[in-house]
């Protein structure tokens, strides 16, 4: 029998990142539905998630992008419970640049889970020499997300005007980056 290897990034004794996989469909779907209304305040996609099949299709396409290196999607587990997602929404391999996205279960905020996961995620890709420029783009109005960037040593590079469509408006977006020169 062939052993199935799972890509895992250890974060702390309690937290780990597991590469997206179809086996997590039911748990991820449950987490999205539980947080759907709240997430819709800061992200555009939750409104399109209805059935578990929607989540399965999303996982399948992300799994393909993950394996081909055009994006990466990791599920955040805290004490073996899925509590959020940390991704490269896009990777530019030539430029060694990764565009980071994240969200947490609402009740798991305020514990440093994203910050700690982000640090391990960055270390993992720096060590592999795959990414040197890490980018966070977030709406100016998203205070919690701006704080994640600032708390983790990202520098504000500028403000992109009306760059993000959300809930009927084109909002200004801050762009932050952290660069690891080897
Ligand atoms: C953005 C989001 C992930 C931030 O979550 P978060 O829990 O605030 O982020 P962190 O992991 O950095 O945690 C920081 C908080 O934990 C506290 N904390 C506790 N232990 C900590 C530790 N070891 N390290 C860092 N912070 C710690 C900090 O004091 C801070 O608390 P505060 O907000 O009360 O000051 C979350 O609000 C979210 O999912 N929002 C909706 C989706 C979204 O907006 N995504 C981003 C789109 S651009």
PDB file of C-alpha atoms in Angstrom, residues 10-172:
ATOM      1  CA  UNK A  10       4.327  23.039  11.934  1.00  0.00           C
ATOM      2  CA  UNK A  11       3.638  26.362  13.682  1.00  0.00           C
ATOM      3  CA  UNK A  12       3.569  25.766  17.445  1.00  0.00           C
ATOM      4  CA  UNK A  13       2.801  22.758  19.656  1.00  0.00           C
ATOM      5  CA  UNK A  14      -0.900  23.496  19.150  1.00  0.00           C
ATOM      6  CA  UNK A  15      -1.038  24.939  15.640  1.00  0.00           C
ATOM      7  CA  UNK A  16      -0.202  23.467  12.239  1.00  0.00           C
ATOM      8  CA  UNK A  17      -0.910  24.218   8.590  1.00  0.00           C
ATOM      9  CA  UNK A  18      -2.114  21.384   6.381  1.00  0.00           C
ATOM     10  CA  UNK A  19      -2.123  21.645   2.595  1.00  0.00           C
ATOM     11  CA  UNK A  20      -5.628  21.764   1.171  1.00  0.00           C
ATOM     12  CA  UNK A  21      -7.071  18.344   0.342  1.00  0.00           C
ATOM     13  CA  UNK A  22     -10.464  17.008  -0.642  1.00  0.00           C
ATOM     14  CA  UNK A  23     -10.664  15.020   2.608  1.00  0.00           C
ATOM     15  CA  UNK A  24     -11.265  18.347   4.403  1.00  0.00           C
ATOM     16  CA  UNK A  25     -14.324  19.325   2.335  1.00  0.00           C
ATOM     17  CA  UNK A  26     -17.000  18.749   4.995  1.00  0.00           C
ATOM     18  CA  UNK A  27     -15.060  20.452   7.786  1.00  0.00           C
ATOM     19  CA  UNK A  28     -14.098  23.461   5.637  1.00  0.00           C
ATOM     20  CA  UNK A  29     -17.627  23.843   4.338  1.00  0.00           C
ATOM     21  CA  UNK A  30     -18.992  23.826   7.892  1.00  0.00           C
ATOM     22  CA  UNK A  31     -16.494  26.494   8.929  1.00  0.00           C
ATOM     23  CA  UNK A  32     -17.315  28.727   5.960  1.00  0.00           C
ATOM     24  CA  UNK A  33     -21.075  28.442   6.478  1.00  0.00           C
ATOM     25  CA  UNK A  34     -20.694  29.178  10.198  1.00  0.00           C
ATOM     26  CA  UNK A  35     -18.712  32.358   9.390  1.00  0.00           C
ATOM     27  CA  UNK A  36     -20.375  33.271   6.095  1.00  0.00           C
ATOM     28  CA  UNK A  37     -22.230  36.454   7.094  1.00  0.00           C
ATOM     29  CA  UNK A  38     -19.274  37.758   9.086  1.00  0.00           C
ATOM     30  CA  UNK A  39     -16.688  36.954   6.391  1.00  0.00           C
ATOM     31  CA  UNK A  40     -18.841  38.673   3.770  1.00  0.00           C
ATOM     32  CA  UNK A  41     -18.090  41.971   5.555  1.00  0.00           C
ATOM     33  CA  UNK A  42     -14.450  41.705   4.440  1.00  0.00           C
ATOM     34  CA  UNK A  43     -14.279  39.180   1.576  1.00  0.00           C
ATOM     35  CA  UNK A  44     -16.224  38.919  -1.686  1.00  0.00           C
ATOM     36  CA  UNK A  45     -16.424  35.154  -2.183  1.00  0.00           C
ATOM     37  CA  UNK A  46     -18.538  33.857   0.785  1.00  0.00           C
ATOM     38  CA  UNK A  47     -21.793  34.898  -0.953  1.00  0.00           C
ATOM     39  CA  UNK A  48     -21.077  32.299  -3.660  1.00  0.00           C
ATOM     40  CA  UNK A  49     -20.733  29.386  -1.232  1.00  0.00           C
ATOM     41  CA  UNK A  50     -23.986  27.446  -0.969  1.00  0.00           C
ATOM     42  CA  UNK A  51     -23.730  23.666  -0.984  1.00  0.00           C
ATOM     43  CA  UNK A  52     -20.896  21.382   0.068  1.00  0.00           C
ATOM     44  CA  UNK A  53     -20.330  20.786  -3.649  1.00  0.00           C
ATOM     45  CA  UNK A  54     -19.338  24.460  -4.058  1.00  0.00           C
ATOM     46  CA  UNK A  55     -16.682  23.958  -1.389  1.00  0.00           C
ATOM     47  CA  UNK A  56     -15.524  20.679  -2.993  1.00  0.00           C
ATOM     48  CA  UNK A  57     -15.069  22.405  -6.362  1.00  0.00           C
ATOM     49  CA  UNK A  58     -13.204  25.258  -4.711  1.00  0.00           C
ATOM     50  CA  UNK A  59     -10.923  22.773  -2.921  1.00  0.00           C
ATOM     51  CA  UNK A  60     -10.286  20.837  -6.126  1.00  0.00           C
ATOM     52  CA  UNK A  61      -9.257  23.923  -8.085  1.00  0.00           C
ATOM     53  CA  UNK A  62      -7.105  25.209  -5.226  1.00  0.00           C
ATOM     54  CA  UNK A  63      -5.493  21.778  -4.845  1.00  0.00           C
ATOM     55  CA  UNK A  64      -4.558  21.853  -8.530  1.00  0.00           C
ATOM     56  CA  UNK A  65      -3.116  25.385  -8.287  1.00  0.00           C
ATOM     57  CA  UNK A  66      -1.286  24.364  -5.089  1.00  0.00           C
ATOM     58  CA  UNK A  67       0.311  21.338  -6.756  1.00  0.00           C
ATOM     59  CA  UNK A  68       1.319  23.331  -9.841  1.00  0.00           C
ATOM     60  CA  UNK A  69       2.780  26.170  -7.749  1.00  0.00           C
ATOM     61  CA  UNK A  70       0.543  28.987  -9.025  1.00  0.00           C
ATOM     62  CA  UNK A  71      -1.058  29.401  -5.603  1.00  0.00           C
ATOM     63  CA  UNK A  72      -0.935  27.689  -2.202  1.00  0.00           C
ATOM     64  CA  UNK A  73      -3.756  26.987   0.198  1.00  0.00           C
ATOM     65  CA  UNK A  74      -3.226  25.766   3.755  1.00  0.00           C
ATOM     66  CA  UNK A  75      -5.860  24.993   6.363  1.00  0.00           C
ATOM     67  CA  UNK A  76      -5.033  26.197   9.851  1.00  0.00           C
ATOM     68  CA  UNK A  77      -5.533  23.597  12.576  1.00  0.00           C
ATOM     69  CA  UNK A  78      -5.475  24.492  16.249  1.00  0.00           C
ATOM     70  CA  UNK A  79      -5.517  21.472  18.562  1.00  0.00           C
ATOM     71  CA  UNK A  80      -6.696  19.351  15.603  1.00  0.00           C
ATOM     72  CA  UNK A  81      -9.661  21.630  14.903  1.00  0.00           C
ATOM     73  CA  UNK A  82      -9.827  23.574  11.632  1.00  0.00           C
ATOM     74  CA  UNK A  83      -9.937  27.295  12.474  1.00  0.00           C
ATOM     75  CA  UNK A  84      -9.067  29.144   9.269  1.00  0.00           C
ATOM     76  CA  UNK A  85      -7.151  29.420   6.023  1.00  0.00           C
ATOM     77  CA  UNK A  86      -3.762  30.880   5.072  1.00  0.00           C
ATOM     78  CA  UNK A  87      -2.867  31.080   1.385  1.00  0.00           C
ATOM     79  CA  UNK A  88      -0.869  32.510  -1.394  1.00  0.00           C
ATOM     80  CA  UNK A  89      -3.784  33.644  -3.535  1.00  0.00           C
ATOM     81  CA  UNK A  90      -1.278  33.959  -6.358  1.00  0.00           C
ATOM     82  CA  UNK A  91       2.417  33.296  -6.891  1.00  0.00           C
ATOM     83  CA  UNK A  92       4.669  34.906  -9.496  1.00  0.00           C
ATOM     84  CA  UNK A  93       7.444  32.291  -9.766  1.00  0.00           C
ATOM     85  CA  UNK A  94       9.819  34.466 -11.824  1.00  0.00           C
ATOM     86  CA  UNK A  95       9.513  37.366  -9.387  1.00  0.00           C
ATOM     87  CA  UNK A  96       9.516  35.039  -6.348  1.00  0.00           C
ATOM     88  CA  UNK A  97       6.515  36.978  -5.122  1.00  0.00           C
ATOM     89  CA  UNK A  98       3.557  35.594  -3.182  1.00  0.00           C
ATOM     90  CA  UNK A  99       0.252  37.382  -2.497  1.00  0.00           C
ATOM     91  CA  UNK A 100      -1.004  36.355   0.926  1.00  0.00           C
ATOM     92  CA  UNK A 101      -4.610  35.846   1.997  1.00  0.00           C
ATOM     93  CA  UNK A 102      -6.059  34.696   5.312  1.00  0.00           C
ATOM     94  CA  UNK A 103      -9.188  34.352   7.363  1.00  0.00           C
ATOM     95  CA  UNK A 104     -10.034  32.902  10.753  1.00  0.00           C
ATOM     96  CA  UNK A 105     -13.069  31.512  12.485  1.00  0.00           C
ATOM     97  CA  UNK A 106     -14.545  34.607  14.157  1.00  0.00           C
ATOM     98  CA  UNK A 107     -14.288  33.142  17.664  1.00  0.00           C
ATOM     99  CA  UNK A 108     -10.600  32.269  17.198  1.00  0.00           C
ATOM    100  CA  UNK A 109      -9.478  35.867  16.634  1.00  0.00           C
ATOM    101  CA  UNK A 110      -7.365  37.743  19.149  1.00  0.00           C
ATOM    102  CA  UNK A 111      -5.057  34.831  20.012  1.00  0.00           C
ATOM    103  CA  UNK A 112      -2.239  35.462  17.562  1.00  0.00           C
ATOM    104  CA  UNK A 113      -3.112  32.411  15.464  1.00  0.00           C
ATOM    105  CA  UNK A 114      -2.744  34.161  12.088  1.00  0.00           C
ATOM    106  CA  UNK A 115       0.425  35.983  13.135  1.00  0.00           C
ATOM    107  CA  UNK A 116       2.114  32.802  14.327  1.00  0.00           C
ATOM    108  CA  UNK A 117       0.941  30.834  11.285  1.00  0.00           C
ATOM    109  CA  UNK A 118       2.135  33.597   8.959  1.00  0.00           C
ATOM    110  CA  UNK A 119       5.618  33.557  10.468  1.00  0.00           C
ATOM    111  CA  UNK A 120       5.969  29.779   9.996  1.00  0.00           C
ATOM    112  CA  UNK A 121       4.524  30.037   6.456  1.00  0.00           C
ATOM    113  CA  UNK A 122       7.036  32.750   5.503  1.00  0.00           C
ATOM    114  CA  UNK A 123       9.973  30.827   7.029  1.00  0.00           C
ATOM    115  CA  UNK A 124       8.911  27.710   5.091  1.00  0.00           C
ATOM    116  CA  UNK A 125       8.956  29.468   1.699  1.00  0.00           C
ATOM    117  CA  UNK A 126      12.116  31.486   2.428  1.00  0.00           C
ATOM    118  CA  UNK A 127      13.965  28.285   3.406  1.00  0.00           C
ATOM    119  CA  UNK A 128      12.836  26.633   0.171  1.00  0.00           C
ATOM    120  CA  UNK A 129      14.057  29.720  -1.699  1.00  0.00           C
ATOM    121  CA  UNK A 130      10.743  29.911  -3.551  1.00  0.00           C
ATOM    122  CA  UNK A 131       9.465  33.299  -2.373  1.00  0.00           C
ATOM    123  CA  UNK A 132      11.407  36.410  -1.354  1.00  0.00           C
ATOM    124  CA  UNK A 133       8.728  39.102  -1.657  1.00  0.00           C
ATOM    125  CA  UNK A 134       5.650  38.521   0.529  1.00  0.00           C
ATOM    126  CA  UNK A 135       2.709  40.818  -0.179  1.00  0.00           C
ATOM    127  CA  UNK A 136      -0.454  41.593   1.773  1.00  0.00           C
ATOM    128  CA  UNK A 137      -3.145  43.675   0.085  1.00  0.00           C
ATOM    129  CA  UNK A 138      -6.068  44.682   2.261  1.00  0.00           C
ATOM    130  CA  UNK A 139      -8.789  47.290   2.268  1.00  0.00           C
ATOM    131  CA  UNK A 140      -7.823  50.444   4.152  1.00  0.00           C
ATOM    132  CA  UNK A 141     -10.991  49.957   6.219  1.00  0.00           C
ATOM    133  CA  UNK A 142     -10.051  46.425   7.325  1.00  0.00           C
ATOM    134  CA  UNK A 143      -8.338  47.354  10.573  1.00  0.00           C
ATOM    135  CA  UNK A 144      -7.708  43.785  11.788  1.00  0.00           C
ATOM    136  CA  UNK A 145      -5.979  42.844   8.537  1.00  0.00           C
ATOM    137  CA  UNK A 146      -3.855  46.026   8.421  1.00  0.00           C
ATOM    138  CA  UNK A 147      -2.804  45.175  11.976  1.00  0.00           C
ATOM    139  CA  UNK A 148      -1.742  41.668  10.904  1.00  0.00           C
ATOM    140  CA  UNK A 149       0.579  43.209   8.282  1.00  0.00           C
ATOM    141  CA  UNK A 150       2.039  45.779  10.685  1.00  0.00           C
ATOM    142  CA  UNK A 151       2.366  43.304  13.576  1.00  0.00           C
ATOM    143  CA  UNK A 152       4.409  41.000  11.372  1.00  0.00           C
ATOM    144  CA  UNK A 153       6.974  43.433  10.011  1.00  0.00           C
ATOM    145  CA  UNK A 154       5.389  44.246   6.654  1.00  0.00           C
ATOM    146  CA  UNK A 155       6.013  47.746   5.293  1.00  0.00           C
ATOM    147  CA  UNK A 156       3.292  49.869   3.754  1.00  0.00           C
ATOM    148  CA  UNK A 157       4.288  50.503   0.137  1.00  0.00           C
ATOM    149  CA  UNK A 158       1.260  52.475  -0.960  1.00  0.00           C
ATOM    150  CA  UNK A 159      -2.451  52.768  -1.349  1.00  0.00           C
ATOM    151  CA  UNK A 160      -4.186  51.444  -4.460  1.00  0.00           C
ATOM    152  CA  UNK A 161      -7.204  53.598  -5.222  1.00  0.00           C
ATOM    153  CA  UNK A 162     -10.592  51.884  -5.579  1.00  0.00           C
ATOM    154  CA  UNK A 163      -8.801  48.589  -6.167  1.00  0.00           C
ATOM    155  CA  UNK A 164     -11.115  46.158  -4.344  1.00  0.00           C
ATOM    156  CA  UNK A 165     -14.786  45.592  -5.087  1.00  0.00           C
ATOM    157  CA  UNK A 166     -16.745  44.572  -2.014  1.00  0.00           C
ATOM    158  CA  UNK A 167     -20.449  44.692  -1.270  1.00  0.00           C
ATOM    159  CA  UNK A 168     -21.258  47.257  -3.942  1.00  0.00           C
ATOM    160  CA  UNK A 169     -18.261  49.579  -3.507  1.00  0.00           C
ATOM    161  CA  UNK A 170     -14.779  49.937  -4.985  1.00  0.00           C
ATOM    162  CA  UNK A 171     -12.626  50.415  -1.894  1.00  0.00           C
ATOM    163  CA  UNK A 172      -9.065  51.697  -1.491  1.00  0.00           C
TER     164      UNK A 172
END
